[in-house]
Amino acid sequence: MNRVIINLYPVSQGGGLQNALSFLNFLVSDPRKDKVIVLVRANSVLELNCNKNNINYISIKDSFLGRLKVELYLARQVSKVFKADTFFTLFGNTPLVKPQCLTISGFAFSNIIESDVDFWGFLPFYQKVIKQLKDKMRLYLSKRGDILILETEHLKKQAEINKTFDFNKLCVVKMAPSSILNELYELPKPKKSKIKKILYLSGPHPNKNIHKLAVIFQYNENFKLYVTLPMGDYLEQVIKSFEYYGISEQLVNLGPVSPGDVPSIISSVDAMINIATLESFSNNWVEAWASNRLLIVIEKEYVRSSCNNAAVYIDITDGKNAARNIEHAFETSALYIEWGIHELSRLPSPRQRYDEFWKVINA
C-alpha cells in the first residue's frame, strides 16, 4: 500500500477549507489512514480535526516562515523520512524543493489558465506586477509536478488550448458538495416574503465584485444583500458603495463564518449569489443547488460551462436590467431549483470525489 503525504498546509479558509475537511472526514474510516501523514497549519481547524480523529499529522506555524519551511525543506524531508510514494497537495503547487516521489497538485488558479482575463486589473501598477510575478512562480512550480488535477472540463480545455502546462498530465476531479454540509439537503424551502434575502458567501476580494451590487440593488428596495466579510478595506468599499446610492439598509454584514455554520446561514436566505470575475469552481453553486435556493450568477463562459440552466445570469454593468432579471427569477424560482437538482445529480457525491482523488494518487 502506498505511503502518502497529504499537504493541506496551503488551505486556510473558504471552499478550500470545506473540501479539506470533507477529505479528512472520509480518511477517518479509510484503512489507508495509517499510511498517510497530513501537513496542516498549527492551531487550525484542520489540526483539530486530525488530532480528534487520530490522523497522523505534522503542524507547521501559520506564517511566511512556516510556508517557506514547507516549500524549502519540510516537504522533501518528511517524504524522505516517511518513505512516501506520493506527495499530494489538495489545493496548491508543487513545493519549491520537490519531494523525491510522485507529486500531485490540485490546481485552482483559474486566472493563470484563463490568462486573457485581466484578473489583477483593479490594482495599482506595482502591486499588479507583484501579483503577476507570484502567478508566474505558481505556474513554474505547478509545471514541475507530475500530475495536475483541475476541477472542470472547461479549465482542462482552456489549459490545453493555451498550452498552459506544456506536457504535464492533466486530469479532472469534478467538484462536489462538501460532506460537512449534508444538512443543506434537509433545509426547508424559503418562506414567502416580500423582502428577498440574497447571500454572497465569500471572503474579501475585489474580483468577487460585491462592491458592484449596489448599482443593481438600488432598483429594488425589496432586495437585501447578506455578506460574510471581515473588517477591512474591502468591506469599507462595499459599505461606501451602498451608502452612495442611499441604500445602506439593504446591506447586512454577518462577518466571517465557520464551515459548520454555513447551513444555518443559508437556511435564513432566499437566494445565493456569486458574480466573481473568475472562479475555478464555486462552492456557492453547489450550496445553492443542494439547499434549493435560487442561484444568481454573472454572465461569463466559465459559469455557463458549469451551471447551464441552473442559475439566473445577470450583466453587472446594466443594473436596471439585472434587477429586473433577478425579480423575474424569483417569480419562476421553482424552475431554476429543478435545474439545480439536475446539475447536482451530474456531479459526484462527496464520497465519489474522495475516491476519485485516490484513483489519481494510486494511478
mmCIF file of C-alpha atoms in Angstrom:
data_model
loop_
_atom_site.group_PDB
_atom_site.id
_atom_site.type_symbol
_atom_site.label_atom_id
_atom_site.label_comp_id
_atom_site.label_asym_id
_atom_site.label_seq_id
_atom_site.Cartn_x
_atom_site.Cartn_y
_atom_site.Cartn_z
ATOM 1 C CA MET A 1 0.000 0.000 0.000
ATOM 2 C CA ASN A 2 1.341 3.415 -0.974
ATOM 3 C CA ARG A 3 2.635 5.807 1.639
ATOM 4 C CA VAL A 4 1.106 9.197 1.021
ATOM 5 C CA ILE A 5 1.679 12.704 2.341
ATOM 6 C CA ILE A 6 -1.448 14.856 2.109
ATOM 7 C CA ASN A 7 -0.439 18.503 2.017
ATOM 8 C CA LEU A 8 -3.240 20.681 3.394
ATOM 9 C CA TYR A 9 -0.945 23.473 4.585
ATOM 10 C CA PRO A 10 -1.952 25.877 1.765
ATOM 11 C CA VAL A 11 -5.620 25.590 2.793
ATOM 12 C CA SER A 12 -6.897 28.110 5.333
ATOM 13 C CA GLN A 13 -10.435 29.273 4.534
ATOM 14 C CA GLY A 14 -13.420 29.274 2.199
ATOM 15 C CA GLY A 15 -14.278 26.474 -0.189
ATOM 16 C CA GLY A 16 -10.794 25.022 0.062
ATOM 17 C CA LEU A 17 -11.229 24.535 3.802
ATOM 18 C CA GLN A 18 -14.640 22.919 3.304
ATOM 19 C CA ASN A 19 -13.169 20.451 0.836
ATOM 20 C CA ALA A 20 -10.169 19.709 3.031
ATOM 21 C CA LEU A 21 -12.473 18.909 5.958
ATOM 22 C CA SER A 22 -14.579 16.735 3.665
ATOM 23 C CA PHE A 23 -11.449 14.795 2.645
ATOM 24 C CA LEU A 24 -10.456 14.257 6.277
ATOM 25 C CA ASN A 25 -13.969 13.096 7.183
ATOM 26 C CA PHE A 26 -13.623 10.161 4.786
ATOM 27 C CA LEU A 27 -9.994 9.489 5.677
ATOM 28 C CA VAL A 28 -11.014 8.782 9.291
ATOM 29 C CA SER A 29 -12.566 5.413 8.407
ATOM 30 C CA ASP A 30 -10.252 4.620 5.498
ATOM 31 C CA PRO A 31 -7.901 1.629 6.017
ATOM 32 C CA ARG A 32 -5.242 3.670 4.174
ATOM 33 C CA LYS A 33 -5.190 6.169 7.045
ATOM 34 C CA ASP A 34 -2.207 4.504 8.731
ATOM 35 C CA LYS A 35 -0.137 5.027 5.583
ATOM 36 C CA VAL A 36 -0.887 8.741 5.483
ATOM 37 C CA ILE A 37 0.646 11.834 7.066
ATOM 38 C CA VAL A 38 -1.149 15.172 6.747
ATOM 39 C CA LEU A 39 0.574 18.570 6.742
ATOM 40 C CA VAL A 40 -1.589 21.278 8.355
ATOM 41 C CA ARG A 41 -1.315 24.763 9.800
ATOM 42 C CA ALA A 42 -0.770 24.897 13.559
ATOM 43 C CA ASN A 43 -3.811 25.803 15.664
ATOM 44 C CA SER A 44 -6.149 25.397 12.693
ATOM 45 C CA VAL A 45 -9.465 23.578 12.425
ATOM 46 C CA LEU A 46 -7.654 21.025 10.242
ATOM 47 C CA GLU A 47 -5.145 20.289 13.000
ATOM 48 C CA LEU A 48 -8.013 19.945 15.475
ATOM 49 C CA ASN A 49 -9.754 17.513 13.127
ATOM 50 C CA CYS A 50 -6.636 15.369 12.684
ATOM 51 C CA ASN A 51 -5.924 15.312 16.412
ATOM 52 C CA LYS A 52 -9.521 14.416 17.273
ATOM 53 C CA ASN A 53 -9.661 11.563 14.755
ATOM 54 C CA ASN A 54 -6.195 10.098 15.328
ATOM 55 C CA ILE A 55 -4.945 11.017 11.866
ATOM 56 C CA ASN A 56 -1.160 11.250 11.631
ATOM 57 C CA TYR A 57 -0.194 14.859 11.055
ATOM 58 C CA ILE A 58 2.551 17.439 11.262
ATOM 59 C CA SER A 59 1.583 21.013 12.111
ATOM 60 C CA ILE A 60 3.587 23.961 10.879
ATOM 61 C CA LYS A 61 3.355 27.541 12.109
ATOM 62 C CA ASP A 62 0.898 29.640 10.109
ATOM 63 C CA SER A 63 3.315 32.299 8.892
ATOM 64 C CA PHE A 64 5.507 33.301 5.967
ATOM 65 C CA LEU A 65 8.415 31.463 7.570
ATOM 66 C CA GLY A 66 6.194 28.429 8.073
ATOM 67 C CA ARG A 67 5.326 28.429 4.387
ATOM 68 C CA LEU A 68 9.000 28.727 3.448
ATOM 69 C CA LYS A 69 9.777 25.796 5.739
ATOM 70 C CA VAL A 70 7.283 23.627 3.864
ATOM 71 C CA GLU A 71 8.456 24.802 0.439
ATOM 72 C CA LEU A 72 12.212 24.648 1.020
ATOM 73 C CA TYR A 73 12.745 21.824 3.481
ATOM 74 C CA LEU A 74 9.901 20.037 5.180
ATOM 75 C CA ALA A 75 8.088 18.641 2.134
ATOM 76 C CA ARG A 76 11.183 16.805 0.892
ATOM 77 C CA GLN A 77 12.450 15.853 4.359
ATOM 78 C CA VAL A 78 9.148 14.317 5.516
ATOM 79 C CA SER A 79 8.797 12.496 2.207
ATOM 80 C CA LYS A 80 12.291 11.048 2.666
ATOM 81 C CA VAL A 81 11.859 10.003 6.311
ATOM 82 C CA PHE A 82 8.342 8.652 5.744
ATOM 83 C CA LYS A 83 9.497 6.905 2.546
ATOM 84 C CA ALA A 84 6.500 8.395 0.775
ATOM 85 C CA ASP A 85 5.420 7.188 -2.631
ATOM 86 C CA THR A 86 3.234 10.230 -3.276
ATOM 87 C CA PHE A 87 3.080 13.860 -2.182
ATOM 88 C CA PHE A 88 -0.469 15.124 -2.763
ATOM 89 C CA THR A 89 -1.344 18.818 -2.377
ATOM 90 C CA LEU A 90 -5.124 19.169 -2.338
ATOM 91 C CA PHE A 91 -5.021 22.814 -3.464
ATOM 92 C CA GLY A 92 -1.710 24.458 -4.303
ATOM 93 C CA ASN A 93 1.542 23.997 -6.152
ATOM 94 C CA THR A 94 4.387 21.514 -6.071
ATOM 95 C CA PRO A 95 6.841 22.580 -3.293
ATOM 96 C CA LEU A 96 9.832 24.653 -4.367
ATOM 97 C CA VAL A 97 12.187 21.882 -3.273
ATOM 98 C CA LYS A 98 10.397 18.984 -4.890
ATOM 99 C CA PRO A 99 9.943 15.753 -2.893
ATOM 100 C CA GLN A 100 11.644 12.733 -4.443
ATOM 101 C CA CYS A 101 8.396 10.937 -5.126
ATOM 102 C CA LEU A 102 5.295 11.312 -7.302
ATOM 103 C CA THR A 103 3.841 14.815 -6.851
ATOM 104 C CA ILE A 104 0.165 15.596 -7.446
ATOM 105 C CA SER A 105 -1.429 19.013 -7.072
ATOM 106 C CA GLY A 106 -4.954 20.335 -7.236
ATOM 107 C CA PHE A 107 -4.727 23.483 -9.358
ATOM 108 C CA ALA A 108 -7.434 26.101 -8.719
ATOM 109 C CA PHE A 109 -5.731 29.260 -10.020
ATOM 110 C CA SER A 110 -8.108 29.772 -12.924
ATOM 111 C CA ASN A 111 -6.701 33.227 -13.702
ATOM 112 C CA ILE A 112 -3.393 31.609 -14.673
ATOM 113 C CA ILE A 113 -5.146 29.307 -17.119
ATOM 114 C CA GLU A 114 -7.543 31.957 -18.470
ATOM 115 C CA SER A 115 -4.707 34.423 -18.992
ATOM 116 C CA ASP A 116 -6.757 36.662 -21.298
ATOM 117 C CA VAL A 117 -8.697 37.942 -18.255
ATOM 118 C CA ASP A 118 -7.110 40.985 -16.585
ATOM 119 C CA PHE A 119 -7.576 39.442 -13.160
ATOM 120 C CA TRP A 120 -5.390 41.950 -11.303
ATOM 121 C CA GLY A 121 -6.538 44.989 -13.269
ATOM 122 C CA PHE A 122 -8.019 46.686 -10.191
ATOM 123 C CA LEU A 123 -4.585 47.051 -8.569
ATOM 124 C CA PRO A 124 -2.063 49.888 -8.888
ATOM 125 C CA PHE A 125 0.731 49.111 -11.360
ATOM 126 C CA TYR A 126 3.418 47.971 -8.921
ATOM 127 C CA GLN A 127 1.005 45.782 -6.923
ATOM 128 C CA LYS A 128 -0.281 44.255 -10.143
ATOM 129 C CA VAL A 129 3.279 43.399 -11.196
ATOM 130 C CA ILE A 130 3.911 41.675 -7.854
ATOM 131 C CA LYS A 131 0.753 39.582 -8.226
ATOM 132 C CA GLN A 132 1.707 38.643 -11.776
ATOM 133 C CA LEU A 133 5.177 37.580 -10.636
ATOM 134 C CA LYS A 134 3.611 35.393 -7.938
ATOM 135 C CA ASP A 135 1.381 33.820 -10.575
ATOM 136 C CA LYS A 136 4.433 33.110 -12.747
ATOM 137 C CA MET A 137 6.071 31.388 -9.780
ATOM 138 C CA ARG A 138 2.923 29.323 -9.107
ATOM 139 C CA LEU A 139 2.839 28.301 -12.748
ATOM 140 C CA TYR A 140 6.522 27.375 -12.715
ATOM 141 C CA LEU A 141 6.145 25.253 -9.597
ATOM 142 C CA SER A 142 2.977 23.593 -10.880
ATOM 143 C CA LYS A 143 4.649 22.676 -14.153
ATOM 144 C CA ARG A 144 7.297 20.793 -12.166
ATOM 145 C CA GLY A 145 4.656 18.486 -10.713
ATOM 146 C CA ASP A 146 3.870 15.064 -12.158
ATOM 147 C CA ILE A 147 0.063 15.293 -12.198
ATOM 148 C CA LEU A 148 -2.245 18.294 -12.019
ATOM 149 C CA ILE A 149 -5.897 17.992 -11.022
ATOM 150 C CA LEU A 150 -8.400 20.529 -12.337
ATOM 151 C CA GLU A 151 -11.999 20.940 -11.190
ATOM 152 C CA THR A 152 -13.811 21.355 -14.507
ATOM 153 C CA GLU A 153 -13.572 20.146 -18.093
ATOM 154 C CA HIS A 154 -13.783 23.803 -19.113
ATOM 155 C CA LEU A 155 -10.499 24.586 -17.349
ATOM 156 C CA LYS A 156 -8.824 21.497 -18.788
ATOM 157 C CA LYS A 157 -9.883 22.515 -22.285
ATOM 158 C CA GLN A 158 -8.633 26.073 -21.756
ATOM 159 C CA ALA A 159 -5.336 24.796 -20.367
ATOM 160 C CA GLU A 160 -4.866 22.595 -23.413
ATOM 161 C CA ILE A 161 -5.791 25.388 -25.856
ATOM 162 C CA ASN A 162 -3.419 27.854 -24.150
ATOM 163 C CA LYS A 163 -0.757 25.154 -23.570
ATOM 164 C CA THR A 164 -0.567 26.397 -20.006
ATOM 165 C CA PHE A 165 1.176 23.347 -18.611
ATOM 166 C CA ASP A 166 3.149 22.148 -21.603
ATOM 167 C CA PHE A 167 3.210 18.349 -21.423
ATOM 168 C CA ASN A 168 2.056 17.874 -17.850
ATOM 169 C CA LYS A 169 -0.508 15.176 -17.260
ATOM 170 C CA LEU A 170 -3.851 16.854 -16.619
ATOM 171 C CA CYS A 171 -6.889 15.186 -15.137
ATOM 172 C CA VAL A 172 -10.255 16.367 -13.838
ATOM 173 C CA VAL A 173 -11.810 15.541 -10.490
ATOM 174 C CA LYS A 174 -15.158 17.296 -10.508
ATOM 175 C CA MET A 175 -16.372 19.291 -7.558
ATOM 176 C CA ALA A 176 -18.951 18.009 -5.101
ATOM 177 C CA PRO A 177 -20.726 19.494 -2.088
ATOM 178 C CA SER A 178 -18.540 19.120 0.977
ATOM 179 C CA SER A 179 -19.516 16.204 3.224
ATOM 180 C CA ILE A 180 -19.635 18.616 6.158
ATOM 181 C CA LEU A 181 -22.634 20.321 4.539
ATOM 182 C CA ASN A 182 -25.050 17.390 4.381
ATOM 183 C CA GLU A 183 -27.576 19.473 6.329
ATOM 184 C CA LEU A 184 -28.110 21.576 3.204
ATOM 185 C CA TYR A 185 -30.191 18.804 1.645
ATOM 186 C CA GLU A 186 -32.596 18.927 4.582
ATOM 187 C CA LEU A 187 -33.159 22.680 4.739
ATOM 188 C CA PRO A 188 -36.766 23.825 4.396
ATOM 189 C CA LYS A 189 -37.664 25.951 1.410
ATOM 190 C CA PRO A 190 -37.524 29.722 1.980
ATOM 191 C CA LYS A 191 -40.657 31.249 3.462
ATOM 192 C CA LYS A 192 -42.586 33.505 1.141
ATOM 193 C CA SER A 193 -41.741 37.099 1.881
ATOM 194 C CA LYS A 194 -41.728 40.448 0.121
ATOM 195 C CA ILE A 195 -38.144 41.019 1.226
ATOM 196 C CA LYS A 196 -35.706 38.802 -0.722
ATOM 197 C CA LYS A 197 -32.582 37.940 1.229
ATOM 198 C CA ILE A 198 -29.639 37.261 -1.053
ATOM 199 C CA LEU A 199 -26.436 35.758 0.385
ATOM 200 C CA TYR A 200 -22.940 36.295 -1.006
ATOM 201 C CA LEU A 201 -20.864 33.752 0.918
ATOM 202 C CA SER A 202 -17.356 34.947 0.245
ATOM 203 C CA GLY A 203 -14.150 36.376 1.589
ATOM 204 C CA PRO A 204 -12.856 39.876 0.755
ATOM 205 C CA HIS A 205 -11.525 40.065 -2.792
ATOM 206 C CA PRO A 206 -12.351 42.811 -5.311
ATOM 207 C CA ASN A 207 -12.722 40.210 -8.071
ATOM 208 C CA LYS A 208 -15.800 38.932 -6.229
ATOM 209 C CA ASN A 209 -17.428 42.193 -7.405
ATOM 210 C CA ILE A 210 -19.527 42.574 -4.257
ATOM 211 C CA HIS A 211 -18.983 46.334 -4.373
ATOM 212 C CA LYS A 212 -20.744 46.424 -7.751
ATOM 213 C CA LEU A 213 -24.031 45.062 -6.440
ATOM 214 C CA ALA A 214 -25.269 48.402 -5.075
ATOM 215 C CA VAL A 215 -25.799 49.546 -8.671
ATOM 216 C CA ILE A 216 -28.292 46.676 -9.040
ATOM 217 C CA PHE A 217 -29.910 46.719 -5.605
ATOM 218 C CA GLN A 218 -30.823 50.407 -5.913
ATOM 219 C CA TYR A 219 -33.546 49.404 -8.386
ATOM 220 C CA ASN A 220 -35.396 47.124 -5.967
ATOM 221 C CA GLU A 221 -35.859 48.106 -2.341
ATOM 222 C CA ASN A 222 -37.010 44.560 -1.504
ATOM 223 C CA PHE A 223 -33.578 43.072 -2.223
ATOM 224 C CA LYS A 224 -31.359 42.711 0.835
ATOM 225 C CA LEU A 225 -27.730 41.585 0.466
ATOM 226 C CA TYR A 226 -26.081 39.478 3.180
ATOM 227 C CA VAL A 227 -22.274 39.278 3.064
ATOM 228 C CA THR A 228 -19.680 37.454 5.163
ATOM 229 C CA LEU A 229 -16.773 39.862 5.118
ATOM 230 C CA PRO A 230 -14.161 40.567 7.801
ATOM 231 C CA MET A 231 -13.461 44.109 8.915
ATOM 232 C CA GLY A 232 -11.105 45.817 6.493
ATOM 233 C CA ASP A 233 -10.663 47.910 3.382
ATOM 234 C CA TYR A 234 -12.835 45.811 1.111
ATOM 235 C CA LEU A 235 -15.787 45.803 3.499
ATOM 236 C CA GLU A 236 -15.455 49.585 3.718
ATOM 237 C CA GLN A 237 -15.546 49.762 -0.071
ATOM 238 C CA VAL A 238 -18.734 47.687 -0.168
ATOM 239 C CA ILE A 239 -20.370 49.766 2.568
ATOM 240 C CA LYS A 240 -19.498 53.038 0.780
ATOM 241 C CA SER A 241 -20.955 51.754 -2.488
ATOM 242 C CA PHE A 242 -24.320 51.115 -0.784
ATOM 243 C CA GLU A 243 -24.131 54.454 1.021
ATOM 244 C CA TYR A 244 -23.522 56.233 -2.284
ATOM 245 C CA TYR A 245 -26.870 55.013 -3.632
ATOM 246 C CA GLY A 246 -28.642 55.678 -0.337
ATOM 247 C CA ILE A 247 -29.452 52.013 0.297
ATOM 248 C CA SER A 248 -27.302 51.213 3.350
ATOM 249 C CA GLU A 249 -30.264 49.428 4.952
ATOM 250 C CA GLN A 250 -30.149 46.847 2.136
ATOM 251 C CA LEU A 251 -26.701 45.615 3.192
ATOM 252 C CA VAL A 252 -26.087 43.280 6.148
ATOM 253 C CA ASN A 253 -22.628 42.001 7.036
ATOM 254 C CA LEU A 254 -22.640 38.756 9.022
ATOM 255 C CA GLY A 255 -18.866 38.638 9.337
ATOM 256 C CA PRO A 256 -16.720 35.563 8.568
ATOM 257 C CA VAL A 257 -18.457 32.248 9.180
ATOM 258 C CA SER A 258 -17.042 28.839 10.016
ATOM 259 C CA PRO A 259 -17.770 25.947 7.628
ATOM 260 C CA GLY A 260 -20.085 24.302 10.146
ATOM 261 C CA ASP A 261 -22.284 27.405 10.305
ATOM 262 C CA VAL A 262 -22.891 27.575 6.552
ATOM 263 C CA PRO A 263 -26.147 25.527 6.546
ATOM 264 C CA SER A 264 -27.806 27.648 9.224
ATOM 265 C CA ILE A 265 -26.919 30.863 7.388
ATOM 266 C CA ILE A 266 -28.207 29.558 4.057
ATOM 267 C CA SER A 267 -31.425 28.432 5.760
ATOM 268 C CA SER A 268 -32.267 32.070 6.533
ATOM 269 C CA VAL A 269 -31.946 33.400 2.958
ATOM 270 C CA ASP A 270 -33.905 33.118 -0.277
ATOM 271 C CA ALA A 271 -31.048 33.024 -2.786
ATOM 272 C CA MET A 272 -27.283 32.840 -3.204
ATOM 273 C CA ILE A 273 -25.199 34.981 -5.495
ATOM 274 C CA ASN A 274 -21.721 34.812 -6.989
ATOM 275 C CA ILE A 275 -20.666 37.356 -9.608
ATOM 276 C CA ALA A 276 -16.905 36.828 -9.463
ATOM 277 C CA THR A 277 -14.836 37.862 -12.458
ATOM 278 C CA LEU A 278 -13.325 34.389 -12.488
ATOM 279 C CA GLU A 279 -13.511 31.194 -10.432
ATOM 280 C CA SER A 280 -12.146 27.695 -10.802
ATOM 281 C CA PHE A 281 -15.387 26.299 -9.399
ATOM 282 C CA SER A 282 -17.565 27.986 -6.815
ATOM 283 C CA ASN A 283 -18.870 26.176 -3.772
ATOM 284 C CA ASN A 284 -21.701 28.716 -3.865
ATOM 285 C CA TRP A 285 -23.142 26.905 -6.879
ATOM 286 C CA VAL A 286 -23.483 23.506 -5.235
ATOM 287 C CA GLU A 287 -24.546 25.071 -1.938
ATOM 288 C CA ALA A 288 -27.442 26.823 -3.669
ATOM 289 C CA TRP A 289 -28.474 23.698 -5.585
ATOM 290 C CA ALA A 290 -28.246 21.420 -2.552
ATOM 291 C CA SER A 291 -30.320 23.796 -0.418
ATOM 292 C CA ASN A 292 -32.993 24.507 -3.080
ATOM 293 C CA ARG A 293 -32.069 28.177 -3.233
ATOM 294 C CA LEU A 294 -32.145 30.377 -6.305
ATOM 295 C CA LEU A 295 -28.657 30.920 -7.719
ATOM 296 C CA ILE A 296 -27.676 34.294 -9.211
ATOM 297 C CA VAL A 297 -24.502 34.462 -11.286
ATOM 298 C CA ILE A 298 -22.545 36.632 -13.674
ATOM 299 C CA GLU A 299 -22.798 36.160 -17.427
ATOM 300 C CA LYS A 300 -19.426 34.520 -18.102
ATOM 301 C CA GLU A 301 -18.318 31.490 -20.106
ATOM 302 C CA TYR A 302 -16.731 29.790 -17.105
ATOM 303 C CA VAL A 303 -20.095 29.977 -15.308
ATOM 304 C CA ARG A 304 -22.186 28.789 -18.262
ATOM 305 C CA SER A 305 -19.967 25.731 -18.666
ATOM 306 C CA SER A 306 -20.748 24.582 -15.107
ATOM 307 C CA CYS A 307 -24.190 25.978 -14.276
ATOM 308 C CA ASN A 308 -26.020 25.675 -17.614
ATOM 309 C CA ASN A 309 -29.721 26.448 -16.920
ATOM 310 C CA ALA A 310 -29.462 26.151 -13.139
ATOM 311 C CA ALA A 311 -28.913 29.852 -12.474
ATOM 312 C CA VAL A 312 -30.145 33.284 -13.448
ATOM 313 C CA TYR A 313 -27.455 35.181 -15.359
ATOM 314 C CA ILE A 314 -27.019 38.927 -14.967
ATOM 315 C CA ASP A 315 -24.952 41.638 -16.589
ATOM 316 C CA ILE A 316 -23.464 43.600 -13.689
ATOM 317 C CA THR A 317 -22.822 46.605 -15.945
ATOM 318 C CA ASP A 318 -26.571 47.032 -16.520
ATOM 319 C CA GLY A 319 -28.042 47.499 -13.060
ATOM 320 C CA LYS A 320 -31.649 48.126 -14.072
ATOM 321 C CA ASN A 321 -31.994 45.061 -16.288
ATOM 322 C CA ALA A 322 -30.054 42.933 -13.805
ATOM 323 C CA ALA A 323 -32.538 43.874 -11.069
ATOM 324 C CA ARG A 324 -35.456 43.014 -13.371
ATOM 325 C CA ASN A 325 -33.905 39.652 -14.241
ATOM 326 C CA ILE A 326 -33.444 38.793 -10.565
ATOM 327 C CA GLU A 327 -37.009 39.842 -9.754
ATOM 328 C CA HIS A 328 -38.360 37.687 -12.592
ATOM 329 C CA ALA A 329 -36.166 34.771 -11.488
ATOM 330 C CA PHE A 330 -37.715 34.858 -8.019
ATOM 331 C CA GLU A 331 -41.139 34.585 -9.647
ATOM 332 C CA THR A 332 -40.015 31.475 -11.553
ATOM 333 C CA SER A 333 -37.546 30.138 -8.982
ATOM 334 C CA ALA A 334 -39.050 26.631 -8.971
ATOM 335 C CA LEU A 335 -37.744 26.090 -12.490
ATOM 336 C CA TYR A 336 -34.218 27.172 -11.584
ATOM 337 C CA ILE A 337 -34.263 24.983 -8.485
ATOM 338 C CA GLU A 338 -35.352 21.998 -10.568
ATOM 339 C CA TRP A 339 -32.434 22.576 -12.924
ATOM 340 C CA GLY A 340 -30.156 22.918 -9.901
ATOM 341 C CA ILE A 341 -31.147 19.473 -8.711
ATOM 342 C CA HIS A 342 -30.406 18.195 -12.209
ATOM 343 C CA GLU A 343 -26.933 19.786 -12.277
ATOM 344 C CA LEU A 344 -26.178 18.443 -8.824
ATOM 345 C CA SER A 345 -27.062 14.926 -9.976
ATOM 346 C CA ARG A 346 -24.378 15.218 -12.662
ATOM 347 C CA LEU A 347 -21.667 15.904 -10.097
ATOM 348 C CA PRO A 348 -20.014 13.260 -7.936
ATOM 349 C CA SER A 349 -21.076 12.766 -4.353
ATOM 350 C CA PRO A 350 -18.546 13.829 -1.687
ATOM 351 C CA ARG A 351 -17.571 10.163 -1.271
ATOM 352 C CA GLN A 352 -17.145 9.690 -5.011
ATOM 353 C CA ARG A 353 -14.938 12.784 -5.180
ATOM 354 C CA TYR A 354 -12.797 11.404 -2.362
ATOM 355 C CA ASP A 355 -12.472 8.083 -4.199
ATOM 356 C CA GLU A 356 -11.554 9.902 -7.432
ATOM 357 C CA PHE A 357 -8.663 11.573 -5.635
ATOM 358 C CA TRP A 358 -7.383 8.168 -4.531
ATOM 359 C CA LYS A 359 -7.651 6.822 -8.055
ATOM 360 C CA VAL A 360 -5.273 9.566 -9.146
ATOM 361 C CA ILE A 361 -2.983 9.000 -6.154
ATOM 362 C CA ASN A 362 -2.761 5.274 -6.851
ATOM 363 C CA ALA A 363 -2.501 5.575 -10.651
#
